[in-house]
Every structure is written in C-alpha cells, then in structure tokens.
Amino acid sequence: MTKKPFGTLPQKDLLTVAQLGPGDVETIFGATTAIKSDRAAYSEALRGKRLAMIFEKDSLRTRFTFDVGMQDLGGSAVFMDHRDVRLGSRESLKDMARNLERWVDGIVARVFKQRALEEIAANCNIPVINGLSDHVHPCQALSDFFTLTERWGNVKGRRLVYVGDGNNTCHSLLHVAARLGAHITVCSPEGYEPNARVVSEAMLMARESGSDIQITNDPELAVKGADAVYTDVWASMGQEDEIEERSSIFNDYRVDEEMMALAKPDALFMHCLPAHRGQEVTAGVIDGPNSIVYDIAENRLHVQKAILVLLMGDKR
Ligand code: CP
Ligand code: NVA
C-alpha cells in the first residue's frame, strides 16, 4: 500500500520544539494519528531510506522506537553508540556530517551537547533529529502531549505540573505546552529551576496560545488542582557523580500518594522513563491505575514515525 498524504513541516531538522512554528505540533499529531491508526498504509512511506542513529548515551526507548519505526516505514537504521563513536574526537563533526549525508537520508543523535547537534545539522543537507541532549528532549515531550491529547481530546486549558529537576525533558515539556495552549507549572528545588532562556521562549509562545506558565519551588502549592503530574530522574545521564547530593536536595520533591492526593482526583501520572522507584516516584504511584507511562512509551514509536515521514519523506 502507498502512504496517504498529510501536512508537511517546513524545517529541515528537529533539534528543539522551539524551532517549530504555530501549527507544526498539530501537523505532527495529525500525522501520528493517521500512522498509528493504519500501520499498513505507511509501510512503504520511507522505502529504501536509511537513518543513522548516533548515541553518545544509553537508551532503550529512543533506540528501539527509531529502529522499529524505520522498519515499519519500509526503511532501515544503522546504529552507532558511544563505544564506537566519541563525537568530535576522531574527526570533526563537520567531516562526520559531510560523510553521513553521502550514505544515509537522515540522522537521529543523542548527545551530551546541544551544540554538537547544531553543528552536525549545519553541515549536512539531510534532516537531523534530536534524540535527547543536555538541553532538550523534543521527541519525548511531543509523545507526552500526544498521549494527553488522546486521553483528553484537547490539552488547551488543562494543567500539567512537572515536579523535579528543570532538565532536558522539562524544557521540551515547557515548549510543547506553550505551543499547544496547555497550562504548565514547573516545581523544582532552588537552583534546579528550568533554564531562563527556555522559560522566556515558552512565555513568548504562550502569549499566542494562551498557556499559563508558573515556575515555583513549592510542591504542595504547585500540585494543587493538577490534571497531570510529571516527574523525571533527579540526576540525568552525565550527572552520575551528583546522585548523592541531589538525593537529599530533591527529597521533598518525590511524587508519592500524598502529593498525588493534592491533584485532581483523576489526575494522570507521567514519567519519561527510566524511573527509579522510591526516589523521584513511589512504586504505588508509577504502578498505580492513573499512571500512563507505558502508553507514552508506546506513543514514542508512533510520534517518531510521523516525524520521520514528515522530515524524510517526499515533500509534497
Ligand atoms: N525516555 C527515553 O528517552 O528513554 P531512553 O533513554 O530509554 O531512550
Ligand atoms: N533527563 C533524563 C531523561 C532520560 C530519558 C536524562 O537526560 O538522563
């Protein structure tokens, strides 16, 4: 079967949601719904196309979903991890990018530095997709909000409360919420708030979409009336030596049953995974009836297939 048409994205790359214009997230979600509801119809959408997957850090979900996603679309993926590649050490990122564009049709990269992604993208004519960096995790947040859209029909006017480290995942959640008109509160310990530039980017988008954005250090106040509560690890990949220090700083920011009781009665629990039960979330919450963590993980596949088709498919 041949693919059915849907909208296009004007961008070459997806390095951050801040690059997406108004309507682009909806385009991705529309394509996701089409692809998710009829897998066979898109089985030739990327026939013969190849994706390079360059990972400087560990991964389960991102790696599998991009690889399986390419296979579902009729293409293939080649994986290179941190044991094979130390970005920029054997040769310049520019040379790497210029080689890769001769062999493959797209690149997904998980990197320590957002700057590395930008340099790769600037030096090749093929799409580059961010599979997580120190700065943002766009595919994750798009999948999170796609899952909420499936649940609620519309996220506009609903409030997501993110409790924990103002990290890469949090930054992309701010961007997507602000684009879609969802309200978002970020609640972190002092000194671990989201990056000020990301908050300004989100505030700017919020002016158009009507999102209300709150940044606070008080978990009780933050979670009151939440429609969904989200958390992520207290120490991200690359911050392993801070685990002990962070464990005491973040102790009041654990999402437990008591905290969830402050949110709306049917409030959803979200986490990008991997999770540490007993640290940022209790087992009772993540394994409880309102947790949607595996639905989100499933949707990583569908959302990324949409992104792959929109960026690597034939442009109409
Ligand atoms: N959530 C997420 O990106 O998972 P991985 O680190 O396993 O890819
Ligand atoms: N913030 C986490 C997300 C993992 C998917 C990290 O960067 O390790």
Coordinates of C-alpha atoms and ligand atoms in Angstrom, one line a residue:
M1 CA 0.0 0.0 0.0
T2 CA 1.2 3.6 -0.6
K3 CA 1.2 6.3 2.0
K4 CA -1.6 8.7 2.4
P5 CA -0.8 12.4 2.3
F6 CA -0.8 14.7 5.3
G7 CA 0.8 18.1 6.0
T8 CA 4.4 19.0 5.8
L9 CA 7.0 20.6 8.1
P10 CA 8.9 23.5 6.7
Q11 CA 12.0 22.8 8.8
K12 CA 14.9 20.5 7.7
D13 CA 15.7 19.4 11.3
L14 CA 14.0 18.8 14.7
L15 CA 16.6 19.9 17.2
T16 CA 14.2 21.6 19.6
V17 CA 10.5 22.3 19.7
A18 CA 11.4 26.0 19.9
Q19 CA 12.1 25.6 16.2
L20 CA 8.6 24.6 15.4
G21 CA 6.1 27.2 14.4
P22 CA 2.4 27.6 15.3
G23 CA 0.5 24.6 13.9
D24 CA 3.6 22.4 13.5
V25 CA 2.9 20.4 16.6
E26 CA -0.7 19.8 15.3
T27 CA 0.8 18.7 12.0
I28 CA 2.9 16.1 13.8
F29 CA 0.0 14.9 15.9
G30 CA -2.3 14.7 12.8
A31 CA 0.3 12.5 11.0
T32 CA 0.8 10.5 14.2
T33 CA -2.9 9.7 14.4
A34 CA -3.0 8.7 10.7
I35 CA 0.1 6.4 11.1
K36 CA -1.0 4.9 14.4
S37 CA -4.5 4.1 13.1
D38 CA -3.3 2.4 9.9
R39 CA 0.2 1.0 10.1
A40 CA 0.0 -0.9 6.8
A41 CA -0.9 2.2 4.8
Y42 CA 2.5 3.7 5.6
S43 CA 4.6 0.6 5.3
E44 CA 6.3 2.0 2.1
A45 CA 6.5 5.6 3.2
L46 CA 10.3 5.5 3.6
R47 CA 11.0 2.6 1.3
G48 CA 14.8 2.4 0.7
K49 CA 15.6 5.3 3.1
R50 CA 18.3 4.9 5.7
L51 CA 18.6 6.5 9.1
A52 CA 21.9 6.9 11.0
M53 CA 21.5 6.6 14.8
I54 CA 24.3 8.1 16.7
F55 CA 24.1 7.7 20.5
E56 CA 26.6 9.1 23.0
K57 CA 24.4 7.9 25.9
D58 CA 22.4 4.8 26.8
S59 CA 18.9 4.3 25.5
L60 CA 16.1 1.8 25.4
R61 CA 13.0 3.6 24.2
T62 CA 14.6 6.1 21.8
R63 CA 16.8 3.5 20.2
F64 CA 14.1 0.8 19.7
T65 CA 11.4 3.2 18.6
F66 CA 13.5 4.8 15.9
D67 CA 14.8 1.5 14.7
V68 CA 11.5 -0.3 14.7
G69 CA 9.8 2.9 13.3
M70 CA 12.2 2.9 10.3
Q71 CA 11.5 -0.8 9.7
D72 CA 7.7 -0.2 9.9
L73 CA 8.0 2.5 7.2
G74 CA 10.0 0.3 4.8
G75 CA 13.4 1.9 5.6
S76 CA 16.4 0.8 7.7
A77 CA 18.5 2.2 10.5
V78 CA 22.2 1.9 11.3
F79 CA 23.2 2.2 15.0
M80 CA 26.4 3.6 16.3
D81 CA 26.9 4.0 20.1
H82 CA 29.3 5.6 22.5
R83 CA 31.6 2.6 22.4
D84 CA 32.1 3.1 18.6
V85 CA 31.9 6.9 18.4
R86 CA 33.3 9.7 20.5
L87 CA 31.8 12.7 18.8
G88 CA 34.3 15.1 17.5
S89 CA 37.3 13.2 18.8
R90 CA 38.4 11.1 15.8
E91 CA 37.3 13.7 13.3
S92 CA 35.4 16.9 13.2
L93 CA 31.6 17.0 13.5
K94 CA 31.6 18.8 10.2
D95 CA 33.5 15.9 8.4
M96 CA 31.3 13.3 10.1
A97 CA 28.2 15.1 8.9
R98 CA 29.5 15.5 5.3
N99 CA 30.3 11.8 5.2
L100 CA 27.0 10.7 6.6
E101 CA 24.9 12.7 4.1
R102 CA 26.5 10.7 1.3
W103 CA 25.3 7.4 2.8
V104 CA 22.0 8.0 4.6
D105 CA 18.8 10.1 4.4
G106 CA 18.6 11.2 8.0
I107 CA 20.3 11.3 11.3
V108 CA 19.0 10.9 14.9
A109 CA 21.5 11.7 17.5
R110 CA 21.6 11.5 21.3
V111 CA 24.4 13.8 22.5
F112 CA 25.9 15.5 25.6
K113 CA 25.9 18.9 24.0
Q114 CA 23.1 20.5 22.0
R115 CA 25.8 22.5 20.2
A116 CA 27.1 19.2 18.7
L117 CA 23.7 18.6 17.2
E118 CA 23.5 22.1 15.8
E119 CA 27.0 21.6 14.2
I120 CA 26.0 18.3 12.6
A121 CA 22.8 19.8 11.3
A122 CA 24.5 22.9 9.9
N123 CA 27.0 20.8 7.9
C124 CA 24.6 18.4 6.1
N125 CA 21.6 18.7 3.9
I126 CA 19.7 15.8 5.4
P127 CA 17.3 16.0 8.4
V128 CA 18.8 15.8 11.9
I129 CA 16.6 14.8 14.8
N130 CA 17.4 15.3 18.4
G131 CA 17.1 12.0 20.4
L132 CA 18.0 13.8 23.6
S133 CA 20.7 16.3 24.5
D134 CA 21.7 18.1 27.7
H135 CA 19.3 20.9 26.7
V136 CA 16.1 19.3 25.4
H137 CA 14.2 16.1 24.6
P138 CA 11.7 17.1 21.9
C139 CA 10.5 13.6 20.8
Q140 CA 9.7 12.8 24.4
A141 CA 7.6 15.8 25.1
L142 CA 5.8 15.5 21.8
S143 CA 4.9 11.9 22.7
D144 CA 3.9 13.0 26.2
F145 CA 1.5 15.6 24.8
F146 CA 0.2 13.4 22.1
T147 CA -0.7 10.9 24.8
L148 CA -2.6 13.6 26.7
T149 CA -4.4 14.7 23.6
E150 CA -5.6 11.1 23.1
R151 CA -6.8 11.0 26.7
W152 CA -8.4 14.4 26.9
G153 CA -9.3 15.3 23.3
N154 CA -7.7 18.7 23.8
V155 CA -5.0 19.8 26.2
K156 CA -5.9 23.5 26.0
G157 CA -6.7 24.9 29.4
R158 CA -5.5 21.7 31.2
R159 CA -2.6 21.9 33.7
L160 CA 0.4 19.7 33.7
V161 CA 2.6 20.0 36.8
Y162 CA 6.2 18.9 36.4
V163 CA 7.9 18.2 39.8
G164 CA 11.7 17.8 39.9
D165 CA 14.8 18.8 38.0
G166 CA 14.4 21.6 35.5
N167 CA 16.2 19.4 32.9
N168 CA 16.0 18.5 29.2
T169 CA 12.6 16.7 29.5
C170 CA 11.2 19.6 31.5
H171 CA 12.5 22.2 28.9
S172 CA 10.7 20.4 26.0
L173 CA 7.5 20.0 28.0
L174 CA 7.6 23.8 28.5
H175 CA 7.9 24.3 24.8
V176 CA 5.2 21.9 23.7
A177 CA 2.7 23.0 26.4
A178 CA 3.3 26.7 25.4
R179 CA 2.7 25.9 21.7
L180 CA -0.5 24.0 22.4
G181 CA -2.1 26.3 25.0
A182 CA -1.8 23.8 27.9
H183 CA -1.0 25.4 31.3
I184 CA 2.2 24.2 32.9
T185 CA 3.7 24.6 36.3
V186 CA 7.4 23.6 37.0
C187 CA 8.3 22.9 40.6
S188 CA 11.9 22.4 41.4
P189 CA 14.3 22.9 44.3
E190 CA 16.0 26.2 44.4
G191 CA 18.9 26.2 42.0
Y192 CA 17.4 23.4 39.8
E193 CA 14.8 25.5 38.0
P194 CA 14.5 25.3 34.2
N195 CA 16.8 27.4 32.1
A196 CA 15.8 31.0 31.9
R197 CA 16.1 31.2 28.1
V198 CA 13.7 28.2 27.7
V199 CA 11.2 29.8 30.1
S200 CA 11.3 33.0 28.0
E201 CA 10.9 31.1 24.8
A202 CA 7.9 29.3 26.3
M203 CA 6.4 32.6 27.6
L204 CA 6.7 34.1 24.2
M205 CA 4.8 31.2 22.6
A206 CA 2.3 31.3 25.5
R207 CA 1.3 34.8 24.5
E208 CA -0.1 33.4 21.3
S209 CA -1.5 30.2 22.6
G210 CA -3.0 31.3 26.0
S211 CA -0.9 29.0 28.2
D212 CA -0.3 30.0 31.7
I213 CA 3.3 29.2 32.9
Q214 CA 4.3 29.0 36.5
I215 CA 7.7 28.4 38.0
T216 CA 7.8 27.6 41.7
N217 CA 9.8 25.8 44.5
D218 CA 6.7 24.8 46.5
P219 CA 5.4 21.3 45.6
E220 CA 2.2 21.5 47.7
L221 CA 1.1 24.7 46.0
A222 CA 2.2 23.5 42.6
V223 CA 0.3 20.2 42.5
K224 CA -3.0 21.5 43.9
G225 CA -5.6 21.0 41.1
A226 CA -3.2 19.5 38.6
D227 CA -4.7 17.5 35.7
A228 CA -1.4 15.5 35.3
V229 CA 1.7 15.3 37.4
Y230 CA 5.1 14.5 35.6
T231 CA 8.5 13.7 37.0
D232 CA 11.9 12.6 35.7
V233 CA 15.1 11.3 37.3
W234 CA 16.8 13.6 39.8
A235 CA 20.2 13.1 38.1
S236 CA 20.3 12.8 34.4
M237 CA 22.8 10.9 32.3
G238 CA 26.1 12.6 32.7
Q239 CA 25.3 13.8 36.2
E240 CA 26.0 10.4 37.9
D241 CA 28.5 12.0 40.3
E242 CA 25.8 14.3 41.7
I243 CA 23.4 11.5 42.6
E244 CA 24.0 11.5 46.4
E245 CA 23.9 15.3 46.7
R246 CA 20.8 15.6 44.6
S247 CA 19.0 12.8 46.6
S248 CA 18.9 14.9 49.7
I249 CA 18.1 18.2 47.9
F250 CA 15.2 16.6 46.0
N251 CA 13.8 14.6 48.9
D252 CA 10.6 16.8 49.3
Y253 CA 10.0 16.6 45.5
R254 CA 9.2 12.8 45.4
V255 CA 5.9 12.2 43.7
D256 CA 4.1 10.0 46.2
E257 CA 0.5 9.1 47.1
E258 CA 0.2 12.1 49.4
M259 CA 1.4 14.5 46.7
M260 CA -1.0 12.9 44.1
A261 CA -3.9 13.4 46.5
L262 CA -3.4 17.2 46.2
A263 CA -4.0 17.0 42.4
K264 CA -7.4 16.4 40.8
P265 CA -8.9 13.0 41.8
D266 CA -8.4 11.6 38.3
A267 CA -5.0 13.2 37.7
L268 CA -2.7 11.3 35.5
F269 CA 0.9 10.4 36.4
M270 CA 3.6 10.7 33.8
H271 CA 7.3 9.9 33.5
C272 CA 9.6 9.6 30.5
L273 CA 11.4 6.5 31.9
P274 CA 13.7 5.1 33.0
A275 CA 12.3 5.6 36.5
H276 CA 13.8 5.0 40.0
R277 CA 11.0 3.7 42.3
G278 CA 11.5 5.1 45.8
Q279 CA 13.4 8.1 44.5
E280 CA 11.6 10.6 42.3
V281 CA 8.4 8.5 42.4
T282 CA 6.9 5.8 44.6
A283 CA 6.1 2.4 43.2
G284 CA 2.4 2.9 44.3
V285 CA 2.1 6.0 42.0
I286 CA 4.0 4.8 38.9
D287 CA 2.4 1.3 39.0
G288 CA -1.0 2.7 40.0
P289 CA -4.1 3.0 37.9
N290 CA -3.6 6.6 36.9
S291 CA -0.1 6.1 35.5
I292 CA 0.2 6.4 31.7
V293 CA 3.9 5.7 31.4
Y294 CA 3.7 2.8 29.1
D295 CA 1.1 4.5 26.8
I296 CA 3.6 7.3 26.5
A297 CA 6.4 4.8 25.7
E298 CA 4.2 3.2 23.0
N299 CA 3.5 6.6 21.5
R300 CA 7.2 7.3 21.2
L301 CA 7.0 4.9 18.2
H302 CA 4.0 6.5 16.5
V303 CA 5.1 10.1 17.1
Q304 CA 8.6 9.5 15.8
K305 CA 7.3 7.6 12.7
A306 CA 5.3 10.7 12.0
I307 CA 8.4 12.9 12.4
L308 CA 10.5 10.6 10.2
V309 CA 7.9 10.7 7.4
L310 CA 7.4 14.5 7.7
L311 CA 11.2 15.2 7.6
M312 CA 12.5 12.3 5.4
G313 CA 9.5 11.5 3.2
D314 CA 9.0 13.0 -0.3
K315 CA 7.9 16.6 0.3
R316 CA 4.7 17.5 -1.5
Ligands
CP1 N1 12.6 8.3 27.7 C1 13.6 7.9 26.9 O1 14.1 8.7 26.1 O2 14.1 6.7 27.2 P1 15.5 6.1 26.7 O3 16.6 6.9 27.5 O4 15.5 4.7 27.1 O5 15.7 6.3 25.2
NVA2 N1 16.5 13.6 32.0 C1 16.9 12.2 31.6 C2 16.0 11.7 30.6 C3 16.2 10.3 30.2 C4 15.3 9.8 29.1 C5 18.3 12.1 31.2 O1 18.8 13.0 30.5 O2 19.0 11.2 31.6

